[in-house]
Coordinates of C-alpha atoms and ligand atoms in Angstrom, one line a residue:
V19 CA 11.0 30.8 41.3
P20 CA 14.3 31.0 39.3
A21 CA 14.1 29.1 35.9
S22 CA 16.5 26.2 35.8
I23 CA 18.9 26.4 32.9
R24 CA 21.7 24.2 31.7
V25 CA 24.7 26.3 30.6
L26 CA 27.7 25.1 28.9
L27 CA 30.5 27.6 29.5
V28 CA 33.5 27.7 27.0
E29 CA 35.8 29.7 29.3
D30 CA 39.4 29.2 30.5
N31 CA 39.1 31.6 33.5
P32 CA 37.1 30.2 36.5
D33 CA 36.6 33.7 37.9
D34 CA 35.0 34.9 34.6
A35 CA 32.8 31.7 34.6
E36 CA 31.8 32.4 38.2
L37 CA 30.9 36.0 37.2
I38 CA 28.7 34.8 34.3
V39 CA 26.9 32.3 36.6
R40 CA 26.3 35.0 39.2
R41 CA 24.9 37.3 36.5
L42 CA 22.5 34.6 35.3
K43 CA 21.3 34.1 38.9
R44 CA 20.7 37.7 39.3
G45 CA 18.7 37.7 36.0
G46 CA 16.3 35.1 37.5
Y47 CA 17.9 31.9 36.5
A48 CA 19.0 28.8 38.5
P49 CA 22.0 27.8 36.2
E50 CA 23.4 24.3 36.2
A51 CA 26.8 25.2 34.6
R52 CA 29.8 23.3 33.4
R53 CA 33.0 24.8 32.2
V54 CA 35.1 23.4 29.3
E55 CA 38.2 25.0 27.7
D56 CA 38.9 23.0 24.7
A57 CA 37.3 21.1 21.8
A58 CA 37.6 17.7 23.4
G59 CA 36.0 18.9 26.6
M60 CA 33.2 20.5 24.7
R61 CA 32.5 17.4 22.7
A62 CA 32.4 15.3 25.8
A63 CA 30.0 17.7 27.5
L64 CA 27.7 17.8 24.4
A65 CA 27.6 14.0 24.3
A66 CA 27.0 13.6 28.0
Q67 CA 23.8 15.6 28.3
E68 CA 21.4 18.2 26.8
W69 CA 22.1 21.9 27.1
D70 CA 20.0 25.0 26.8
V71 CA 22.7 27.5 25.9
V72 CA 26.4 27.8 25.2
I73 CA 28.2 30.9 26.5
A74 CA 31.7 31.2 25.1
D75 CA 34.6 33.5 25.6
H76 CA 35.9 34.8 22.3
A77 CA 39.5 33.8 22.7
L78 CA 40.9 31.1 24.9
P79 CA 44.5 29.9 24.9
R80 CA 43.8 26.7 23.1
F81 CA 40.3 27.3 21.7
D82 CA 38.1 30.1 20.5
A83 CA 34.4 30.9 19.8
P84 CA 34.4 30.1 16.0
A85 CA 36.0 26.8 16.7
A86 CA 33.4 26.1 19.4
L87 CA 30.7 26.9 16.9
G88 CA 32.4 24.4 14.6
V89 CA 32.2 21.7 17.3
L90 CA 28.5 22.4 17.9
R91 CA 27.7 22.2 14.2
A92 CA 29.7 19.0 13.8
A93 CA 27.6 17.5 16.5
G94 CA 24.5 18.5 14.6
I95 CA 23.1 20.4 17.6
D96 CA 21.2 23.7 17.3
L97 CA 21.8 25.7 20.6
P98 CA 21.7 29.3 21.4
F99 CA 25.4 30.4 21.2
I100 CA 26.4 33.7 23.0
I101 CA 29.8 35.1 23.0
V102 CA 31.0 37.0 26.1
S103 CA 34.2 38.9 25.6
G104 CA 36.4 41.5 27.2
Q105 CA 37.7 42.9 24.1
I106 CA 36.2 42.0 20.7
G107 CA 36.7 44.1 17.7
E108 CA 33.9 44.8 15.4
D109 CA 35.4 42.7 12.7
A110 CA 35.7 39.7 15.0
A111 CA 32.2 40.2 16.2
V112 CA 30.8 40.2 12.7
A113 CA 32.8 37.2 11.8
A114 CA 31.5 35.3 14.8
M115 CA 27.9 36.2 14.0
K116 CA 28.5 35.0 10.5
A117 CA 29.9 31.7 11.8
G118 CA 26.5 31.2 13.6
A119 CA 26.8 32.9 17.0
H120 CA 23.5 34.3 18.0
D121 CA 24.6 37.3 20.1
Y122 CA 27.7 38.7 21.8
V123 CA 27.9 40.5 25.1
M124 CA 30.8 42.7 26.4
K125 CA 32.2 41.8 29.7
N126 CA 31.7 45.3 31.0
R127 CA 28.0 45.1 30.0
L128 CA 27.0 41.8 31.6
A129 CA 23.6 43.1 32.6
R130 CA 22.7 42.4 29.0
L131 CA 23.5 38.7 29.4
A132 CA 20.3 37.3 31.1
P133 CA 17.9 39.0 28.6
A134 CA 20.0 37.9 25.7
V135 CA 19.9 34.3 27.0
E136 CA 16.2 34.5 27.5
R137 CA 15.6 35.8 24.0
E138 CA 17.9 33.3 22.3
I139 CA 16.4 30.3 24.1
R140 CA 12.9 31.4 23.0
E141 CA 14.1 31.8 19.4
S142 CA 15.8 28.4 19.5
V143 CA 12.6 26.8 20.6
N144 CA 10.8 28.5 17.8
R145 CA 13.3 27.3 15.3
R146 CA 13.0 23.8 16.6
E147 CA 9.2 23.9 16.3
Q148 CA 9.3 25.3 12.8
R149 CA 11.7 22.6 11.8
R150 CA 9.4 20.0 13.3
S151 CA 6.3 21.3 11.5
E152 CA 8.3 21.6 8.2
A153 CA 9.3 18.0 8.6
A154 CA 5.7 17.0 9.3
L155 CA 4.5 18.9 6.2
Q156 CA 7.2 17.3 4.2
A157 CA 6.1 13.8 5.4
V158 CA 2.5 14.6 4.4
Q159 CA 3.6 15.9 1.0
E160 CA 5.8 12.8 0.5
Q161 CA 2.9 10.6 1.4
F162 CA 0.6 12.4 -1.0
R163 CA 3.2 12.2 -3.8
Q164 CA 3.6 8.5 -3.1
S165 CA -0.1 7.9 -3.2
Q166 CA -0.4 9.9 -6.4
K167 CA 2.3 7.9 -8.0
M168 CA 0.7 4.6 -7.0
E169 CA -2.6 6.0 -8.3
S170 CA -1.2 6.8 -11.7
I171 CA 0.8 3.5 -12.0
G172 CA -2.4 1.8 -11.0
R173 CA -4.4 3.4 -13.8
L174 CA -1.7 2.5 -16.3
A175 CA -1.5 -1.1 -15.0
G176 CA -5.3 -1.4 -15.0
G177 CA -5.6 -0.3 -18.6
I178 CA -3.0 -2.8 -19.8
A179 CA -4.6 -5.6 -17.8
H180 CA -8.0 -4.8 -19.3
D181 CA -6.7 -5.1 -22.8
F182 CA -4.6 -8.2 -21.9
N183 CA -7.6 -10.0 -20.5
N184 CA -9.4 -9.7 -23.8
L185 CA -6.4 -11.0 -25.7
L186 CA -5.8 -13.8 -23.3
T187 CA -9.5 -14.8 -23.4
V188 CA -9.1 -15.3 -27.2
I189 CA -5.8 -17.1 -26.9
I190 CA -6.9 -19.5 -24.2
G191 CA -10.3 -20.1 -25.8
Y192 CA -9.0 -21.1 -29.2
A193 CA -6.0 -23.0 -28.0
E194 CA -8.4 -25.1 -25.8
R195 CA -10.6 -25.6 -28.8
M196 CA -7.6 -26.8 -30.8
L197 CA -6.7 -29.2 -28.0
A198 CA -10.1 -30.6 -28.0
D199 CA -9.9 -31.3 -31.8
L200 CA -6.4 -32.8 -31.7
A201 CA -6.0 -36.6 -31.6
P202 CA -4.5 -37.8 -28.3
D203 CA -1.2 -38.7 -29.9
S204 CA -1.0 -35.6 -32.2
P205 CA 2.5 -34.1 -32.4
R206 CA 0.9 -30.7 -32.1
R207 CA -0.6 -31.5 -28.7
E208 CA 2.5 -30.5 -26.7
G209 CA 2.9 -27.1 -28.3
T210 CA -0.8 -26.4 -28.0
E211 CA -0.8 -27.3 -24.3
A212 CA 2.2 -25.0 -23.8
I213 CA 0.1 -22.2 -25.3
V214 CA -2.7 -22.8 -22.8
R215 CA -0.3 -23.1 -19.9
T216 CA 1.6 -20.0 -20.8
A217 CA -1.5 -18.0 -21.4
E218 CA -2.8 -19.0 -18.0
R219 CA 0.4 -17.9 -16.4
A220 CA 0.0 -14.6 -18.2
A221 CA -3.6 -14.4 -16.9
T222 CA -2.3 -14.8 -13.3
L223 CA 0.2 -11.9 -13.8
T224 CA -2.5 -9.9 -15.4
S225 CA -4.8 -10.5 -12.4
Y226 CA -2.0 -9.2 -10.1
L227 CA -1.8 -6.0 -12.2
L228 CA -5.5 -5.7 -11.9
A229 CA -5.4 -6.3 -8.2
F230 CA -2.8 -3.6 -7.8
S231 CA -4.9 -1.1 -9.8
R232 CA -7.8 -2.0 -7.5
R233 CA -9.8 -3.0 -10.6
Q234 CA -10.1 -6.6 -9.6
I235 CA -13.7 -7.7 -9.2
L236 CA -14.0 -8.7 -5.6
I237 CA -16.6 -11.1 -4.2
Y238 CA -17.0 -9.7 -0.8
R239 CA -18.3 -11.9 2.0
V240 CA -18.0 -11.7 5.7
H241 CA -15.2 -13.8 6.8
D242 CA -13.5 -15.1 9.8
L243 CA -9.8 -14.5 8.9
N244 CA -8.7 -17.3 11.2
Q245 CA -10.7 -19.7 9.0
V246 CA -9.0 -18.3 5.9
V247 CA -5.6 -18.7 7.5
R248 CA -6.4 -22.2 8.6
G249 CA -7.6 -23.0 5.1
V250 CA -4.2 -22.3 3.5
E251 CA -2.0 -23.5 6.3
T252 CA -1.1 -26.8 4.7
L253 CA -0.4 -25.1 1.4
L254 CA 1.8 -22.5 3.1
Q255 CA 3.7 -25.1 4.9
R256 CA 4.4 -26.8 1.6
I257 CA 5.5 -23.6 -0.1
I258 CA 7.9 -22.5 2.6
G259 CA 9.6 -25.9 2.8
E260 CA 11.0 -27.8 5.7
D261 CA 13.7 -25.3 6.9
V262 CA 11.1 -22.7 7.7
T263 CA 8.8 -23.2 10.7
L264 CA 5.3 -21.9 10.4
V265 CA 3.8 -20.5 13.6
V266 CA 0.1 -19.3 13.6
H267 CA -1.2 -17.2 16.4
A268 CA -5.0 -17.0 15.8
H269 CA -6.8 -14.6 18.0
P270 CA -9.5 -16.7 19.7
D271 CA -12.2 -14.1 19.5
L272 CA -11.7 -12.4 16.2
W273 CA -14.0 -9.8 14.6
G274 CA -15.4 -10.4 11.2
V275 CA -14.1 -8.7 8.0
R276 CA -15.7 -8.1 4.7
A277 CA -13.3 -9.4 2.1
D278 CA -12.8 -11.6 -0.9
E279 CA -11.6 -14.9 0.5
G280 CA -9.7 -15.9 -2.7
Q281 CA -7.8 -12.6 -2.5
I282 CA -6.9 -13.0 1.1
E283 CA -5.5 -16.4 0.3
Q284 CA -3.4 -14.9 -2.6
V285 CA -2.2 -12.2 -0.2
L286 CA -1.0 -14.8 2.3
L287 CA 0.6 -16.9 -0.4
N288 CA 2.5 -13.9 -1.8
L289 CA 3.7 -12.8 1.6
A290 CA 4.7 -16.4 2.4
V291 CA 6.7 -16.8 -0.8
N292 CA 8.5 -13.5 -0.1
A293 CA 9.3 -14.6 3.4
R294 CA 10.6 -17.9 2.2
D295 CA 12.9 -16.2 -0.3
A296 CA 14.2 -13.9 2.4
M297 CA 15.1 -17.0 4.6
P298 CA 17.2 -19.2 2.3
E299 CA 18.9 -20.6 5.5
G300 CA 15.6 -21.3 7.2
G301 CA 13.8 -19.4 10.0
T302 CA 10.4 -18.8 11.2
L303 CA 7.3 -17.5 9.5
S304 CA 4.7 -16.2 11.9
I305 CA 1.1 -15.4 11.0
A306 CA -1.0 -13.6 13.6
T307 CA -4.5 -12.3 13.7
G308 CA -5.9 -9.8 16.1
G309 CA -7.9 -6.6 16.5
V310 CA -7.1 -3.0 17.1
R311 CA -9.2 0.0 17.8
L312 CA -7.9 3.3 16.4
T313 CA -9.3 6.3 18.2
E314 CA -7.7 8.9 16.0
A315 CA -6.5 9.0 12.4
V316 CA -3.0 7.6 12.5
E317 CA -2.4 8.8 9.0
P318 CA -4.7 10.2 6.3
A319 CA -5.4 6.9 4.7
L320 CA -6.4 5.2 8.0
A321 CA -9.7 6.4 9.5
P322 CA -10.4 5.8 13.1
G323 CA -12.4 2.7 13.9
D324 CA -12.1 -1.0 14.6
Y325 CA -9.7 -3.1 12.5
V326 CA -8.9 -6.7 12.2
T327 CA -5.2 -7.2 12.0
L328 CA -3.3 -9.8 10.0
S329 CA 0.4 -9.8 10.4
V330 CA 3.0 -11.9 8.6
S331 CA 6.6 -11.9 9.9
D332 CA 9.7 -13.6 9.0
T333 CA 13.2 -13.8 10.5
G334 CA 14.9 -13.3 7.2
Q335 CA 17.4 -10.8 5.8
G336 CA 15.0 -7.8 6.2
I337 CA 14.3 -4.9 3.8
D338 CA 16.7 -2.0 3.4
P339 CA 14.8 1.2 4.6
A340 CA 15.9 2.9 1.4
I341 CA 13.7 0.7 -0.7
Q342 CA 10.7 0.3 1.6
S343 CA 8.7 2.9 -0.1
Q344 CA 9.1 1.1 -3.4
I345 CA 8.4 -2.5 -2.7
F346 CA 4.7 -2.2 -3.4
E347 CA 5.2 -0.8 -6.8
P348 CA 4.6 -3.1 -9.8
F349 CA 7.7 -4.6 -11.2
F350 CA 9.9 -3.5 -8.3
T351 CA 12.1 -6.5 -7.5
T352 CA 15.5 -7.1 -6.1
K353 CA 15.5 -10.7 -7.3
P354 CA 17.4 -11.8 -10.4
V355 CA 15.8 -11.7 -13.8
G356 CA 13.5 -14.7 -14.1
K357 CA 13.2 -15.1 -10.4
G358 CA 10.8 -12.3 -9.5
T359 CA 8.4 -10.3 -11.4
G360 CA 7.9 -7.7 -8.7
L361 CA 4.1 -8.1 -8.8
G362 CA 3.6 -10.1 -5.6
L363 CA 3.4 -7.1 -3.2
S364 CA 1.6 -5.0 -5.8
M365 CA -1.2 -7.6 -5.7
V366 CA -1.1 -7.6 -1.9
Y367 CA -1.3 -3.8 -1.8
G368 CA -4.1 -3.5 -4.2
A369 CA -6.2 -6.2 -2.6
V370 CA -5.8 -4.7 0.8
V371 CA -6.6 -1.1 -0.2
Q372 CA -9.5 -2.1 -2.4
S373 CA -11.0 -3.9 0.6
G374 CA -10.8 -0.7 2.6
G375 CA -7.7 -1.8 4.5
H376 CA -4.2 -0.7 5.0
I377 CA -0.8 -2.3 4.9
T378 CA 2.5 -1.4 6.6
V379 CA 5.9 -2.9 6.7
T380 CA 8.5 -2.7 9.5
S381 CA 11.9 -4.1 8.8
G382 CA 15.6 -3.4 8.8
P383 CA 18.6 -5.2 7.4
G384 CA 19.1 -8.5 9.2
R385 CA 16.0 -7.9 11.4
G386 CA 13.4 -9.8 9.3
A387 CA 10.3 -8.2 8.0
T388 CA 6.8 -7.8 9.4
F389 CA 3.9 -7.0 7.1
T390 CA 0.8 -5.8 9.0
I391 CA -2.6 -5.6 7.3
L392 CA -5.5 -3.8 8.8
L393 CA -9.0 -4.6 7.5
P394 CA -12.0 -2.8 8.7
R395 CA -14.1 -4.7 11.1
W396 CA -17.4 -5.7 9.6
T397 CA -20.5 -5.9 11.8
A398 CA -23.4 -6.0 9.4
A399 CA -25.2 -9.3 8.6
P400 CA -23.6 -11.3 5.8
P401 CA -25.0 -10.5 2.4
G402 CA -27.0 -13.4 0.9
A403 CA -26.8 -14.8 -2.6
A404 CA -23.3 -13.9 -3.8
T405 CA -22.6 -17.3 -5.1
I406 CA -20.4 -18.3 -8.0
P407 CA -21.9 -21.1 -10.0
R408 CA -19.7 -24.2 -10.1
A409 CA -19.0 -26.2 -13.2
R410 CA -21.5 -29.1 -13.5
A411 CA -22.4 -31.4 -16.3
F412 CA -25.7 -30.3 -17.6
P413 CA -27.0 -30.4 -21.2
G414 CA -27.8 -27.1 -22.7
G415 CA -31.5 -26.5 -23.5
H416 CA -33.2 -24.7 -26.3
K417 CA -32.7 -21.3 -24.9
T418 CA -31.9 -18.0 -26.5
I419 CA -28.9 -16.0 -25.5
L420 CA -27.9 -12.5 -26.5
V421 CA -24.1 -11.9 -26.5
V422 CA -23.0 -8.3 -26.2
E423 CA -19.2 -7.7 -26.5
D424 CA -17.3 -4.9 -28.3
H425 CA -14.2 -6.9 -28.8
D426 CA -14.7 -8.8 -32.0
D427 CA -12.6 -11.9 -31.3
V428 CA -13.9 -12.3 -27.8
R429 CA -17.5 -12.1 -29.1
Q430 CA -16.8 -14.6 -31.8
L431 CA -15.3 -17.0 -29.3
I432 CA -18.3 -16.7 -27.0
L433 CA -20.7 -17.2 -29.9
E434 CA -18.9 -20.3 -31.0
T435 CA -18.7 -21.7 -27.5
L436 CA -22.4 -21.1 -26.8
A437 CA -23.5 -22.4 -30.2
G438 CA -21.5 -25.5 -29.4
G439 CA -23.6 -25.8 -26.2
A440 CA -26.8 -26.0 -28.4
Y441 CA -28.1 -22.6 -27.6
T442 CA -29.7 -20.1 -30.0
V443 CA -27.3 -17.2 -30.0
L444 CA -27.8 -13.6 -31.0
E445 CA -25.1 -11.0 -31.0
A446 CA -24.6 -7.3 -30.7
R447 CA -21.3 -5.5 -30.8
N448 CA -22.3 -2.8 -28.3
G449 CA -24.9 -1.8 -25.8
Q450 CA -26.9 0.4 -28.2
A451 CA -27.1 -2.3 -30.9
A452 CA -28.2 -4.7 -28.2
L453 CA -31.0 -2.4 -27.0
A454 CA -32.3 -2.0 -30.6
L455 CA -32.2 -5.7 -31.1
C456 CA -34.2 -6.3 -28.0
E457 CA -36.8 -3.8 -29.1
S458 CA -37.4 -5.6 -32.4
L459 CA -37.2 -9.1 -31.0
N460 CA -40.5 -10.8 -30.5
E461 CA -39.2 -14.1 -29.3
P462 CA -38.4 -14.7 -25.7
L463 CA -34.9 -14.0 -24.5
D464 CA -33.5 -16.1 -21.7
L465 CA -30.1 -14.8 -21.1
L466 CA -28.0 -11.7 -21.7
V467 CA -24.3 -12.3 -21.7
T468 CA -22.7 -8.9 -21.7
D469 CA -19.3 -7.3 -21.3
V470 CA -19.2 -4.7 -18.5
V471 CA -16.8 -2.2 -19.9
M472 CA -18.1 -0.9 -23.3
P473 CA -18.1 2.6 -24.7
V474 CA -21.3 4.6 -24.7
L475 CA -23.6 2.1 -23.1
G476 CA -21.9 -0.2 -20.5
G477 CA -23.1 -3.6 -19.6
L478 CA -24.6 -2.6 -16.2
E479 CA -26.8 0.1 -17.7
L480 CA -27.7 -2.2 -20.6
A481 CA -28.8 -4.9 -18.2
R482 CA -30.8 -2.4 -16.2
Q483 CA -32.7 -1.2 -19.3
V484 CA -33.3 -4.6 -20.9
T485 CA -34.5 -6.3 -17.7
R486 CA -36.9 -3.5 -17.1
R487 CA -38.7 -4.5 -20.3
R488 CA -38.0 -8.2 -19.9
P489 CA -38.3 -9.1 -16.2
G490 CA -36.9 -12.5 -15.3
L491 CA -34.1 -12.2 -17.9
K492 CA -30.9 -13.7 -16.6
V493 CA -27.7 -11.7 -17.0
L494 CA -24.1 -12.9 -17.1
F495 CA -21.6 -10.1 -16.8
L496 CA -18.2 -10.6 -18.3
S497 CA -15.3 -8.4 -17.3
G498 CA -11.7 -8.4 -16.5
Y499 CA -12.0 -5.0 -15.0
A500 CA -14.2 -3.3 -12.4
E501 CA -14.9 0.1 -13.6
T502 CA -16.8 1.0 -10.5
D503 CA -18.1 -0.7 -7.4
D504 CA -21.5 -1.1 -9.0
L505 CA -20.8 -4.6 -10.1
N506 CA -20.1 -5.8 -6.6
T507 CA -23.6 -4.9 -5.5
S508 CA -25.4 -6.0 -8.6
L509 CA -23.8 -9.4 -8.1
L510 CA -26.1 -9.9 -5.2
E511 CA -29.2 -9.7 -7.3
P512 CA -30.7 -13.1 -8.1
G513 CA -30.6 -14.2 -11.7
T514 CA -27.3 -12.5 -12.3
A515 CA -23.7 -13.7 -12.2
F516 CA -20.3 -12.6 -13.1
L517 CA -17.4 -14.3 -14.9
A518 CA -13.9 -12.8 -14.9
K519 CA -11.9 -12.6 -18.1
P520 CA -10.0 -14.5 -19.2
F521 CA -12.2 -17.6 -18.9
T522 CA -12.2 -21.0 -20.4
S523 CA -15.0 -22.3 -22.6
S524 CA -16.0 -24.8 -19.9
T525 CA -16.4 -22.3 -17.2
L526 CA -18.4 -20.0 -19.5
L527 CA -20.8 -22.9 -20.3
A528 CA -21.0 -23.8 -16.7
H529 CA -22.0 -20.3 -15.7
V530 CA -24.6 -20.2 -18.5
R531 CA -26.2 -23.5 -17.5
D532 CA -26.3 -22.6 -13.9
L533 CA -28.0 -19.3 -14.6
L534 CA -30.5 -20.7 -16.9
K535 CA -31.4 -23.4 -14.4
Q536 CA -32.3 -20.9 -11.7
P537 CA -36.0 -20.3 -11.4
Ligands
ATP624 N1 9.7 -10.7 3.6 C1 10.6 -10.0 2.9 N2 11.9 -9.9 3.3 C2 12.8 -9.2 2.6 N3 12.5 -8.5 1.4 C3 11.3 -8.6 1.0 C4 10.3 -9.3 1.6 N4 9.1 -9.2 1.0 C5 9.4 -8.4 -0.1 N5 10.7 -8.1 -0.1 C6 11.4 -7.2 -1.1 O1 10.4 -6.6 -1.9 C7 10.6 -6.8 -3.3 C8 9.3 -6.9 -4.0 O2 8.5 -8.0 -3.6 P1 7.4 -8.5 -4.5 O3 6.7 -9.7 -3.9 O4 6.5 -7.4 -5.0 O5 8.2 -9.0 -5.8 P2 9.2 -10.3 -5.9 O6 9.0 -11.2 -4.8 O7 10.5 -9.7 -6.2 O8 8.7 -10.9 -7.2 P3 7.3 -11.8 -7.4 O9 6.6 -11.7 -6.1 O10 6.5 -11.1 -8.5 O11 7.7 -13.1 -7.8 C9 11.4 -8.1 -3.3 O12 12.1 -8.3 -4.5 C10 12.2 -8.0 -2.1 O13 13.4 -7.2 -2.3
MG625 MG1 7.1 -11.8 -4.2

């Protein structure tokens, strides 16, 4: 069976063209040929359909092979280009090859044509495949580079956030104490309140940085995403204002996910605020839940499996493709100074990735934006006792508490707060000192309040060692930073709780009371 082949002939002489076609037929081809004799004709032919090969006469009255090569290159098309010529000098032949011709065949040796065509088509296919695999490799490398960059920015952000949490704990703690001591009409009240307010705003930003660096301590539970969406719907409606219509498509039979409800709410809020900002003239914000089964790894970061999808779309101005790879980076913003911090999507990104999920964005200028989040489907039974104690008025008893914290000011603040709650308080400035103190202590110990991240002996290991000798000891972990995933599982143990830094005196006391009350 002759191989069909689409041949674009650059040739002014119909007889010569006929000769070439006949030669190709004899060489085992079924050519579909079209003849052009100038640049305009060639451009039109290239635009009209795809071709397998260009066969060009070297010199035409109004056109020639080098010019034809120029047209081909300008169109950005890589096709085998073979020159067929009656008389071509060696210099002209070399020049043509240099200009990008792949071969030339003399008119009196046309038997060479079919084999030349076959070889050049094969090589052209090879070139195309090589280009494709190079592009694929480049994409993978780019992805890797991007994830490395996010990783290192994350480490940096996490470190800063960790230190900030300690500083903010002290600032908020003492400012609150000052407030409590001030007379209701004190002229210093306003300023002190401003300190607390501002420090709390700083704490929110810090928590976004932490989320981005995936060091946020997450309280995982199994959730129905529909319920989470429903829970924030009223709030979202208020945030986006009257000019934006909120549409929710909740999948009626949604799989469960294992995620931190508070974080998912934050994710929705941040995406909604961005959508609102992108639609100053109004529009529609759509939130949809669903499920997807991935049978093969779509990309390295996305393993095959079942995923619950949460998509948030708007009809706003869209995102320029040139910046789409940057929008998740901390502090990347296109908003004016004072309007955006560039931390919203960083928080979203970190929260999603830390939960084992994946986020993508599709958008273009004027086409709105759709953020799609995939969270792994969770099938296991919900874990039990991961409860966070709530604040409750309860008088402190005569209990003994050991406070272990390497940051001096934070430790001092905790000591003062607990002493104010009528507890007997012991202190240690690191894990080892705490261990030694426990060894020498003959009195009963009721509660260990310990920082998680400390040099040498961290809070988790300290708690493990101390509770081995003193079973029934309650433990309250303090941290603004999850060093490992350990903490999330230890949270599930009864008699332990976790409090994120920065915290207020009243929440610290509430946690302590709740723990001590547990049997
Ligand atoms: N829905 C959207 N439509 C158009 N552009 C968006 C959308 N969401 C995000 N962007 C772009 O991504 C940038 C980063 O978003 P991100 O939420 O991280 O920061 P921000 O909104 O600028 O500031 P912040 O959220 O901290 O107040 C935005 O400045 C904006 O350019
Ligand atoms: Mg934002």
